[in-house]
Short mmCIF file of C-alpha atoms and ligand atoms in Angstrom, two decimals:
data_model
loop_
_atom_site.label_atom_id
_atom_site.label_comp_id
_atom_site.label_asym_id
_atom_site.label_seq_id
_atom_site.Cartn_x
_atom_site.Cartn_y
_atom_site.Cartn_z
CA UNK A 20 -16.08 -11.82 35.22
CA UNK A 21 -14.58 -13.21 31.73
CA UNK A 22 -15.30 -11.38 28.36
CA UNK A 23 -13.97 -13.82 25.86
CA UNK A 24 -14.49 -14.86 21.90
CA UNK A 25 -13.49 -17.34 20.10
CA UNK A 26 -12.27 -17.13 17.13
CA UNK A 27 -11.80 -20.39 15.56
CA UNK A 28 -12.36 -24.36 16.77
CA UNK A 29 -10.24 -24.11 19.54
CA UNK A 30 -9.08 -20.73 20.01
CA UNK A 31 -9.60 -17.42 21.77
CA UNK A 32 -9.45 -14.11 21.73
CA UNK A 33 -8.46 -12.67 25.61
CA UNK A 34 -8.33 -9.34 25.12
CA UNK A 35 -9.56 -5.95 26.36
CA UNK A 36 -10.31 -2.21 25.86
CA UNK A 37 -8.72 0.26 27.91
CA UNK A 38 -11.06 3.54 27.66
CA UNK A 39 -9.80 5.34 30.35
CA UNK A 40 -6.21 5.64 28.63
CA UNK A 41 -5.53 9.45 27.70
CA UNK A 42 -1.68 8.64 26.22
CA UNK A 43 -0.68 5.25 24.62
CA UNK A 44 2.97 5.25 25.04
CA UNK A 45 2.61 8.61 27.28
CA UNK A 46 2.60 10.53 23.72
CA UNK A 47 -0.35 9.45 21.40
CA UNK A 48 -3.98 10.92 22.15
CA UNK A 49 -6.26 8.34 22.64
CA UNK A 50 -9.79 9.65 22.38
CA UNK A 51 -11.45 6.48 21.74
CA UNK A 52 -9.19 4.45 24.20
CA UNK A 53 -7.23 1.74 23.13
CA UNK A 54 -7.31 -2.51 22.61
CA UNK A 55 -4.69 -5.24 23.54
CA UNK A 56 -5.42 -8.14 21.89
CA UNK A 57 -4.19 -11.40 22.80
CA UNK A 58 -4.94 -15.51 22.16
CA UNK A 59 -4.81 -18.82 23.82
CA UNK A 60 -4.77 -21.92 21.91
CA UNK A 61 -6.39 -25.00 23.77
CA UNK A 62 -4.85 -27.67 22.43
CA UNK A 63 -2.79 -31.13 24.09
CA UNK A 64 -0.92 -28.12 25.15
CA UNK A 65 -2.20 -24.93 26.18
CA UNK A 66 -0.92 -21.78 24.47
CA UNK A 67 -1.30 -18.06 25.24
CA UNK A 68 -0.67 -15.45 22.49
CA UNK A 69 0.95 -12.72 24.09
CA UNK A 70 0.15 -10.27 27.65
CA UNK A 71 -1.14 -7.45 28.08
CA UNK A 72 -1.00 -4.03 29.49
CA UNK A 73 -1.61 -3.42 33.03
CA UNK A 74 -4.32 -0.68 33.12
CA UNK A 75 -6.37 -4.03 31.23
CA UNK A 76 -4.45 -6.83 33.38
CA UNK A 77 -6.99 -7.79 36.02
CA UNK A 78 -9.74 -8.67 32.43
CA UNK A 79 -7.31 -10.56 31.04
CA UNK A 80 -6.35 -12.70 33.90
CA UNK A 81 -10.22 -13.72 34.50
CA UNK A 82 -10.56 -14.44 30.92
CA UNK A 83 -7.15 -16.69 31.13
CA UNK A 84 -8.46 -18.48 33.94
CA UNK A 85 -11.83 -18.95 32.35
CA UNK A 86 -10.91 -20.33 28.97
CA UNK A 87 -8.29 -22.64 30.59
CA UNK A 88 -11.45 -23.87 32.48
CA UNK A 89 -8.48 -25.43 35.38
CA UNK A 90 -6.29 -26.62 32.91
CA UNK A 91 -2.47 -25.62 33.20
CA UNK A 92 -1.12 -22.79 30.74
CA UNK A 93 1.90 -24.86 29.09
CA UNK A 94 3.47 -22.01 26.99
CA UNK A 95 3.13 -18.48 26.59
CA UNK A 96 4.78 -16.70 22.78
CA UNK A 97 6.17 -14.06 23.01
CA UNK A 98 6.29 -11.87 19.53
CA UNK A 99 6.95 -8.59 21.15
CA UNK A 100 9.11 -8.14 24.22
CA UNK A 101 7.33 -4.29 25.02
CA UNK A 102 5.31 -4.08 28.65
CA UNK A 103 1.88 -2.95 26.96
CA UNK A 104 2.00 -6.75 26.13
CA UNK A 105 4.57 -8.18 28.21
CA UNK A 106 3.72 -7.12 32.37
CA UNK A 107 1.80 -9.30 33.20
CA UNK A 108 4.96 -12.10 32.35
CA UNK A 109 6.07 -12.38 36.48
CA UNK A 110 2.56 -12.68 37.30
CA UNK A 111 2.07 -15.53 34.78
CA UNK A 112 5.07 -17.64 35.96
CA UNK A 113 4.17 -16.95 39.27
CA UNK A 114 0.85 -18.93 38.68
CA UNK A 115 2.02 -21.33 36.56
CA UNK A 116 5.39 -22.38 37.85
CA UNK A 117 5.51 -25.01 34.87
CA UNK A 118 5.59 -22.34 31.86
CA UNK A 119 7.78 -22.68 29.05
CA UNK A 120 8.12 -19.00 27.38
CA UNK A 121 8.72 -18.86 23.76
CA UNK A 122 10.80 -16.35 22.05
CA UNK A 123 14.23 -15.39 20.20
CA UNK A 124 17.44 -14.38 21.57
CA UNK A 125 16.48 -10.83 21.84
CA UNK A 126 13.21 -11.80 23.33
CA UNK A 127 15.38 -12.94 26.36
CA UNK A 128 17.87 -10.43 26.66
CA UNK A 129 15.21 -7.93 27.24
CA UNK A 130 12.93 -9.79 29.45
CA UNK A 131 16.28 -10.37 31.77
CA UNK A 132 16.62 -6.32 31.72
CA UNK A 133 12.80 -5.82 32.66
CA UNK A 134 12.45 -8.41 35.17
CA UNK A 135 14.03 -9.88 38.07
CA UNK A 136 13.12 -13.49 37.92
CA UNK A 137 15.43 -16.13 35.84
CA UNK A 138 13.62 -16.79 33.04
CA UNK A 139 16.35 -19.61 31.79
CA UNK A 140 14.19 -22.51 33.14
CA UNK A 141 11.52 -21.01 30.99
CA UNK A 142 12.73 -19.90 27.74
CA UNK A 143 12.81 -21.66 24.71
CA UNK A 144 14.79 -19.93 22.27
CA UNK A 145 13.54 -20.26 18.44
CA UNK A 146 14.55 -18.92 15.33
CA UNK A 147 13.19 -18.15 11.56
CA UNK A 148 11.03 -20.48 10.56
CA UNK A 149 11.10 -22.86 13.42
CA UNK A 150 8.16 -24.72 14.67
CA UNK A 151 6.05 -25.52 18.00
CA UNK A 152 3.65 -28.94 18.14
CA UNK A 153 0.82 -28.08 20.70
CA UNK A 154 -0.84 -31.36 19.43
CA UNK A 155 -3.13 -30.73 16.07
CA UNK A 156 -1.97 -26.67 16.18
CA UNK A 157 1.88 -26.39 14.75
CA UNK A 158 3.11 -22.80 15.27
CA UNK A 159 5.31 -21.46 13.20
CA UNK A 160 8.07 -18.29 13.95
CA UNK A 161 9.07 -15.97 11.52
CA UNK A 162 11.31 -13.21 12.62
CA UNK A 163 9.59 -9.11 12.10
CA UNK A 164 12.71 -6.65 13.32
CA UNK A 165 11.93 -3.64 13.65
CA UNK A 166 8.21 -4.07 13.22
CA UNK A 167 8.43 -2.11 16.45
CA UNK A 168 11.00 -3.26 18.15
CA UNK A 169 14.42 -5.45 17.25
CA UNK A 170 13.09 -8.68 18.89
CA UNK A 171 9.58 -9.06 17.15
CA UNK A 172 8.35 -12.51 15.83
CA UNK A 173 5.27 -13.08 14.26
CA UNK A 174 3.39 -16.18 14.57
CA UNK A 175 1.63 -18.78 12.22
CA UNK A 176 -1.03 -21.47 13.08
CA UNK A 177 -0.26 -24.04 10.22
CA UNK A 178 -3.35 -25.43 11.35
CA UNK A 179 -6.04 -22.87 10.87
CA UNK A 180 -3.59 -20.56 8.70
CA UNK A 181 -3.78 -17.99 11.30
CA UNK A 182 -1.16 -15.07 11.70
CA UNK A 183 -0.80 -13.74 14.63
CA UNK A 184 1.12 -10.28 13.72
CA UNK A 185 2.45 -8.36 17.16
CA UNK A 186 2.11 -4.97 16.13
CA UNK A 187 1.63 -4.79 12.70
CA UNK A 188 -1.75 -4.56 11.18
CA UNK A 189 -2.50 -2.39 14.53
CA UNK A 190 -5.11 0.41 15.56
CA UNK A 191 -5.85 2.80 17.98
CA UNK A 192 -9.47 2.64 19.53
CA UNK A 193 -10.71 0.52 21.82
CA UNK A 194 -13.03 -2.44 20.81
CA UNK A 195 -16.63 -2.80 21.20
CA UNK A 196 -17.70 -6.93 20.79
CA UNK A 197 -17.31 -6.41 17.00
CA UNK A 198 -13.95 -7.70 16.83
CA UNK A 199 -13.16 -8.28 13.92
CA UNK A 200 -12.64 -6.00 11.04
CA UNK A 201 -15.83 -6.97 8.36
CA UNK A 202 -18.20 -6.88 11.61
CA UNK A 203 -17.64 -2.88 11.20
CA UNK A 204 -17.39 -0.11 8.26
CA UNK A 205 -13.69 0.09 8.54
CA UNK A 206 -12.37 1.82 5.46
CA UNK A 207 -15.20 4.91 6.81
CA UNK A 208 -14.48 4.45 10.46
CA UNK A 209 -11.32 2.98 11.46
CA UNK A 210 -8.88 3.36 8.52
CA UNK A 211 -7.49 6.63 9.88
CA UNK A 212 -6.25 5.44 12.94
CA UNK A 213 -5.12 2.33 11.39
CA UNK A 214 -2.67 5.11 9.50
CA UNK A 215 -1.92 6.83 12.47
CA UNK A 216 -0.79 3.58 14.85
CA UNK A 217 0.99 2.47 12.05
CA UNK A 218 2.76 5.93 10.79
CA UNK A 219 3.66 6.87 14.41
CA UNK A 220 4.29 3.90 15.69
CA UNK A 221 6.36 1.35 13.00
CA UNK A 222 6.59 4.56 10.47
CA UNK A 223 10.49 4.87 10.84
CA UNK A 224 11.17 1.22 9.65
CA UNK A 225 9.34 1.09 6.32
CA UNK A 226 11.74 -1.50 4.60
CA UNK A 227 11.56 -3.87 7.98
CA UNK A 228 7.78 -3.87 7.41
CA UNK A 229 8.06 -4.22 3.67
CA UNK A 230 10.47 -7.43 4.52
CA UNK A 231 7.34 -8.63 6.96
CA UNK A 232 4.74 -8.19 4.20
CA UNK A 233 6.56 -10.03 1.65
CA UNK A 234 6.61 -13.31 4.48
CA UNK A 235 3.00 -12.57 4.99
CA UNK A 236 2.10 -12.86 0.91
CA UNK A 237 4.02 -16.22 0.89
CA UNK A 238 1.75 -17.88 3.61
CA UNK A 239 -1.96 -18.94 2.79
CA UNK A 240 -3.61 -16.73 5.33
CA UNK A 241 -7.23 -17.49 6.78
CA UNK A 242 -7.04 -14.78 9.44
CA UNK A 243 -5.03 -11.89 11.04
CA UNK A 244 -4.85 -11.23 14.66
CA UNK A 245 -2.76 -8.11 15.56
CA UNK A 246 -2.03 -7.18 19.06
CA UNK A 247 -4.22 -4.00 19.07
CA UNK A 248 -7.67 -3.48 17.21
CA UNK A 249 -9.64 -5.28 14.86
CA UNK A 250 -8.49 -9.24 13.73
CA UNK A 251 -9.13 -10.06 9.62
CA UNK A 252 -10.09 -13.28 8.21
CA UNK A 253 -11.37 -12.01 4.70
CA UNK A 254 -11.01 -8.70 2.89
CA UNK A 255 -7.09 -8.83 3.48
CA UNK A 256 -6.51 -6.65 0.50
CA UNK A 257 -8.36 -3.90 2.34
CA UNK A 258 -4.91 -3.76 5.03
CA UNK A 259 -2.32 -5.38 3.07
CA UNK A 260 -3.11 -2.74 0.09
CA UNK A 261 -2.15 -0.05 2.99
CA UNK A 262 0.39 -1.18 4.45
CA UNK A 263 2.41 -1.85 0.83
CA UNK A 264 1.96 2.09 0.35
CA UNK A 265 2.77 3.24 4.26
CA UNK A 266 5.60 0.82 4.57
CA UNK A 267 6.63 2.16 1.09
CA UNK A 268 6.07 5.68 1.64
CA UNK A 269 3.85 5.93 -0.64
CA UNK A 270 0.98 8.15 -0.98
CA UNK A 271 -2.90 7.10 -1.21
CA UNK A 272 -4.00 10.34 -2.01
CA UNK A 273 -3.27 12.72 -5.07
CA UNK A 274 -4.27 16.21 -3.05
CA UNK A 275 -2.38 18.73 -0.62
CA UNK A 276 -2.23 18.90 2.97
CA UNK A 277 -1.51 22.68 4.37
CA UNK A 278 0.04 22.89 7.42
CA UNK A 279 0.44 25.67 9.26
CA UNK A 280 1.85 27.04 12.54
CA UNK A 281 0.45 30.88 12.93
CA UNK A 282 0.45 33.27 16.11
CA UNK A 283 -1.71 36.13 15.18
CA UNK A 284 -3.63 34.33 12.25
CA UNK A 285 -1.97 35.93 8.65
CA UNK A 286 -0.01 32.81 8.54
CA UNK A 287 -3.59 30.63 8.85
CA UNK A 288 -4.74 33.28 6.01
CA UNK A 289 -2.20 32.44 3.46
CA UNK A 290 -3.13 28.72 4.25
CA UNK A 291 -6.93 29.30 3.98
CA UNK A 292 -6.22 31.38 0.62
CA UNK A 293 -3.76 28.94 -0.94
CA UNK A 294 -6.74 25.86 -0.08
CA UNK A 295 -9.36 28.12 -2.25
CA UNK A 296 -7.38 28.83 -4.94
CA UNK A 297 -6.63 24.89 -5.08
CA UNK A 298 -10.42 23.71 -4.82
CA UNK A 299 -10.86 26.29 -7.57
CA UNK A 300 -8.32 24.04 -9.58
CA UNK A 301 -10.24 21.26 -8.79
CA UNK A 302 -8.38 19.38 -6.26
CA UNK A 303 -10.77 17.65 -3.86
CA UNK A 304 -10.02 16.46 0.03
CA UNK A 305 -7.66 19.66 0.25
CA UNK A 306 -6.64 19.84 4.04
CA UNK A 307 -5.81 22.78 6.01
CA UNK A 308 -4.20 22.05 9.68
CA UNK A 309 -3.16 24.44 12.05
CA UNK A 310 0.03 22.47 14.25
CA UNK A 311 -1.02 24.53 17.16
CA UNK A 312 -4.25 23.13 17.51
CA UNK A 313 -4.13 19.47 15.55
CA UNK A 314 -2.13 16.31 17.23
CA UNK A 315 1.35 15.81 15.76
CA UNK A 316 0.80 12.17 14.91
CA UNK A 317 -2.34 13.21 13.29
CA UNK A 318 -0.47 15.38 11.29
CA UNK A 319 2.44 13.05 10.58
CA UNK A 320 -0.74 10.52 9.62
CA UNK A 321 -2.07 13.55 7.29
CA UNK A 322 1.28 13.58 5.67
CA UNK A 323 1.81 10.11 4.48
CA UNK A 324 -1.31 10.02 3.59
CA UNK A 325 -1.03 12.78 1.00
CA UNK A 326 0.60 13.10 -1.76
CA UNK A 327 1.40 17.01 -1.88
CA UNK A 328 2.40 19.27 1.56
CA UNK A 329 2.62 22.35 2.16
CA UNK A 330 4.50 24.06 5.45
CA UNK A 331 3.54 27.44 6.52
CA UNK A 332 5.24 29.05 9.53
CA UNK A 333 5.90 32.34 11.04
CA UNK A 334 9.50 32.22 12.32
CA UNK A 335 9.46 32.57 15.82
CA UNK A 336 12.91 33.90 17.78
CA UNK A 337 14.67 33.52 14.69
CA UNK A 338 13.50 29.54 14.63
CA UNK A 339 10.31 28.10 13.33
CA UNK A 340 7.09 28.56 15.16
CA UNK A 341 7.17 25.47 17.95
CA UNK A 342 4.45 23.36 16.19
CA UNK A 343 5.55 23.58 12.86
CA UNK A 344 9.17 22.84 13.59
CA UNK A 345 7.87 19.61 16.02
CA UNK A 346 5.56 18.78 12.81
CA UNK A 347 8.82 18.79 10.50
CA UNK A 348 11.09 17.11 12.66
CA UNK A 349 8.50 14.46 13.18
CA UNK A 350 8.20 13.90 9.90
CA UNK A 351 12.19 13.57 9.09
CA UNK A 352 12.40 11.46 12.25
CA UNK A 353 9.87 8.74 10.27
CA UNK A 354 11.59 9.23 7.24
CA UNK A 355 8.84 10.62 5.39
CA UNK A 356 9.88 10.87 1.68
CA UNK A 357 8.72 10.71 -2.16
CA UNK A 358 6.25 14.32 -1.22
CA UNK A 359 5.78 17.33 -3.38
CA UNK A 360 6.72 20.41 -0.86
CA UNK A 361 5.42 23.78 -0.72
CA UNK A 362 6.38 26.60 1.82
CA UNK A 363 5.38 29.64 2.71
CA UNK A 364 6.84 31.80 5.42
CA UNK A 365 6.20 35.15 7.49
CA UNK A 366 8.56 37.18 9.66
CA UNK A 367 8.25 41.09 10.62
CA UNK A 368 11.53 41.94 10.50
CA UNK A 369 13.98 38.74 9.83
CA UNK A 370 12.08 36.05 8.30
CA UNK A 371 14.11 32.81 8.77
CA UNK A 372 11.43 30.55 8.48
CA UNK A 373 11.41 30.09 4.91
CA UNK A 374 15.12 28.95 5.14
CA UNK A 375 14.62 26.68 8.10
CA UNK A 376 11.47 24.76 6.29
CA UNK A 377 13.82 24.50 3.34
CA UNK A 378 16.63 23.05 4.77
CA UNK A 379 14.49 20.42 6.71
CA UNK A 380 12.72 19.31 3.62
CA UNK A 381 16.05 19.12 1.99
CA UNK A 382 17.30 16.64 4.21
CA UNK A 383 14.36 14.14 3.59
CA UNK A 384 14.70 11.91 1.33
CA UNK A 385 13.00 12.97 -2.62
CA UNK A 386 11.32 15.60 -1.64
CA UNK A 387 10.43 18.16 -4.51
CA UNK A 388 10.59 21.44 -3.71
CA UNK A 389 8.11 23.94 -6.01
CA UNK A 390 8.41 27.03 -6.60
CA UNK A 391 7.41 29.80 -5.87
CA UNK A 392 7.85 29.64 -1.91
CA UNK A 393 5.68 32.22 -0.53
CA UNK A 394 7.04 34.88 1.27
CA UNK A 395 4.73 36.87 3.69
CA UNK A 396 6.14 39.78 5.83
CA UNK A 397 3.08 40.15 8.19
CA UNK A 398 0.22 40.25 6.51
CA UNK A 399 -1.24 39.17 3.12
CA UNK A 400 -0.28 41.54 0.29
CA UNK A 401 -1.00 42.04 -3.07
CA UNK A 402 2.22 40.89 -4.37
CA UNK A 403 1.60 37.51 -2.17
CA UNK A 404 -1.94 36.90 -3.42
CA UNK A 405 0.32 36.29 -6.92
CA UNK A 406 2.78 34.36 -5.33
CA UNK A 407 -0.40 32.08 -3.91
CA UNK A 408 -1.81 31.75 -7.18
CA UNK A 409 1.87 30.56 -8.93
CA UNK A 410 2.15 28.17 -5.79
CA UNK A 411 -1.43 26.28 -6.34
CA UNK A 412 -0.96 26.17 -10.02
CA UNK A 413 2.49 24.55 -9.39
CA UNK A 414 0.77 22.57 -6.72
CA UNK A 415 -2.03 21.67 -8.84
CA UNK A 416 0.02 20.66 -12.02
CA UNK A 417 3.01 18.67 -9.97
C1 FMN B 16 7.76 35.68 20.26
C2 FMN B 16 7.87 36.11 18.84
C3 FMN B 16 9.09 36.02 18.19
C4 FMN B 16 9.24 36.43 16.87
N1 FMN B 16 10.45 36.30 16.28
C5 FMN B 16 10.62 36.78 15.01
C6 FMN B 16 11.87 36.74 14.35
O1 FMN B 16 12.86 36.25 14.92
N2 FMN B 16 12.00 37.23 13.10
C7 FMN B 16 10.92 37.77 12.45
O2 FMN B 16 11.07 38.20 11.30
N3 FMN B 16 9.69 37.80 13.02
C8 FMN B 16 9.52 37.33 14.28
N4 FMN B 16 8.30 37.38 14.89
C9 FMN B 16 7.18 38.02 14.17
C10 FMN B 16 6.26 37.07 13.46
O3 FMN B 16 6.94 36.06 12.74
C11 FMN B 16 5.45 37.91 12.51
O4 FMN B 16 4.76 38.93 13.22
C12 FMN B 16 4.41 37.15 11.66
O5 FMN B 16 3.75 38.05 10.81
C13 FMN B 16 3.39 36.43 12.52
O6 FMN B 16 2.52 35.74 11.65
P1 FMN B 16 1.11 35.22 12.16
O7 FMN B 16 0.10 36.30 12.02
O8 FMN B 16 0.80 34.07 11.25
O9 FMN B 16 1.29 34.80 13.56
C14 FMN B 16 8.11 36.96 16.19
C15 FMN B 16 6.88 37.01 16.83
C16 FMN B 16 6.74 36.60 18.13
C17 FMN B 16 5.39 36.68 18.80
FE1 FE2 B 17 5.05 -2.27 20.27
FE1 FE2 B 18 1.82 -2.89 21.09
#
């Protein structure tokens, strides 16, 4: 049975919630589950928005069917060329033999690798800023690389000024009928893992998303439809103001994140110590996060949200402690930048931790390094209660 919305006069939102999903890409927790979005456009010519993924294919196809109401589906755009929104492609030529697929060079080249059909007598090839007449609708294509993937378009209705924006603008969390984002609290409810698809996900390619942003401020937008979670058509400052600071690297908040990575618990002590001493400074929202126990991309999430970090790690063979040194290559692997850094290390007979931490931060990009780092050789002393107390007035007055 369909489960459809429209959006606007004569357009739809197809989409569906997978709940059952543990991993999206095999890697990210899930907990809430996870939407595809995706649109069809009836116009002279009918128009589908992207696929999408298969664990939500068999939904999709009834809703297809059901909004085309036994009409043909003319064309199908394709702004991102990635199988949570593109394998359902062979089935959709299969059924509609007539299908013109719309996408750039790249778009093509990878559907060739993925699939074993010809997609020539399909494809229509455009580039920036061409256009698409459905009849009153006129699509326009502006290129997003890198906003996942190198082949990424995104997609504007000149008609009813609506973007549709692949990737960007994502979430993680399935939908519930309240599609759209003013038809929930979203700053209290669904801003974090707004952070979190984005950071994990497009994090990496800041400047490619800062390029996308500056196309988006240039077009008179009614409404956003992403390809995952909730569509906008007011309040755009709300996720444009977010992704300007993510994409930039950026901070949104002015208080520390502790992360630690602890076997027998001192570690977790300092960490614990250093957060009271900084709440007795007055810093408010002061996180403590053991890696062990937290996801990483919540963590890396944690960490471009804040504006001040602090590692803590027992060293562990000689190396970090597993979960701090996946946390901190994580991070460099995103290109996480512009942080104040604080470290504190522990070691029973050759702490290397310290070093390691050091060396990692040193290789991101302005990252400022306070002093003192914190240097624990088992358990909390004395002599390290000081060193706390010069780290979270150093943290507190960076
Ligand atoms: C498997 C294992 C390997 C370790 N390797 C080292 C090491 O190479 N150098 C060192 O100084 N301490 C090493 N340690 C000791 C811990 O870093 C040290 O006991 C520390 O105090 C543990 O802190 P925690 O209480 O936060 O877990 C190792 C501990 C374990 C369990
Ligand atoms: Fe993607
Ligand atoms: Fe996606």
């Amino acid at each position: 049975m369909h489960n459809v919305r429209q959006i606007s006069e004569d357009s739809w939102w197809l989409g569906a919630s997978d709940r059952r999903l543990e991993l999206f890409e095999n890697t990210y927790p899930t907990p809430d589950g996870m939407s595809y979005d995706n649109y069809l456009i009836m116009d002279e010519k009918t128009c589908l928005l992207d696929g999408i993924d298969e664990g939500v294919s068999r939904q999709f196809m009834e809703n297809l069917e059901f909004v085309l109401g036994g009409r043909t589906l003319d064309y199908m755009v394709i702004n991102h060329m990635e199988p949570d929104h593109c394998v359902v492609i062979p089935q959709l030529v299969e059924r509609y033999p007539q299908i013109k697929l719309v996408g750039t060079t790249q778009t093509f080249k990878m559907l060739a690798q993925f699939f074993d059909f010809d997609p020539e007598p399909h494809a229509v090839r455009v580039k920036e800023g061409d256009t698409l007449e459905l009849g009153r609708h006129t699509l326009r294509f502006l290129l997003a690389p890198m906003v996942h993937w190198p082949e990424v378009m995104v997609t504007f209705d000149q008609l009813t000024h609506t973007l549709y924006s692949a990737d960007a603008f994502g979430e993680f969390g399935a939908l519930s009928g309240n599609i759209f984002a003013d038809e929930v609290d979203w700053e209290q409810d669904w801003a974090d893992e707004a952070r979190r698809y984005y950071v994990n996900i497009v994090g990496k390619y800041g400047p490619q998303t800062l390029a996308l942003l500056k196309k988006v401020q240039s077009l008179d937008i009614a409404m956003i439809c992403p390809l995952h979670g909730h569509l906008w058509r007011r309040d755009f400052q709300l996720i444009l103001d977010r992704y300007a600071k993510w994409a930039s690297y950026t901070p949104e908040l002015d208080s520390v994140a502790i992360f630690y990575g602890s076997i027998y618990g001192d570690t977790a002590c300092a960490a614990d110590i250093l957060s009271m001493r900084l709440a007795e400074r007055g810093l408010r929202n002061v996180r403590v996060y053991d890696c062990s126990k937290a996801d990483t991309s919540e963590l890396v999430s944690r960490a471009f949200q804040y504006s001040k970090l602090v590692f803590a790690s027992a060293t562990y063979n000689m190396g970090l402690f597993d979960s701090t040194r996946v946390l901190l290559e994580d991070l460099s692997s995103h290109a996480l930048r512009n942080r104040v850094v604080g470290v504190m290390e522990n070691g029973s007979w050759a702490p290397k931790a310290g070093s390691l931490m050091l060396e990692q931060l040193e290789g991101m990009s302005n990252m400022t390094i306070l002093e003192p780092v914190v240097r624990l050789k088992s358990g909390v002393k004395q002599s390290n209660l000081d060193e706390i107390e010069a780290l979270a007035d150093a943290l507190a007055n960076a």
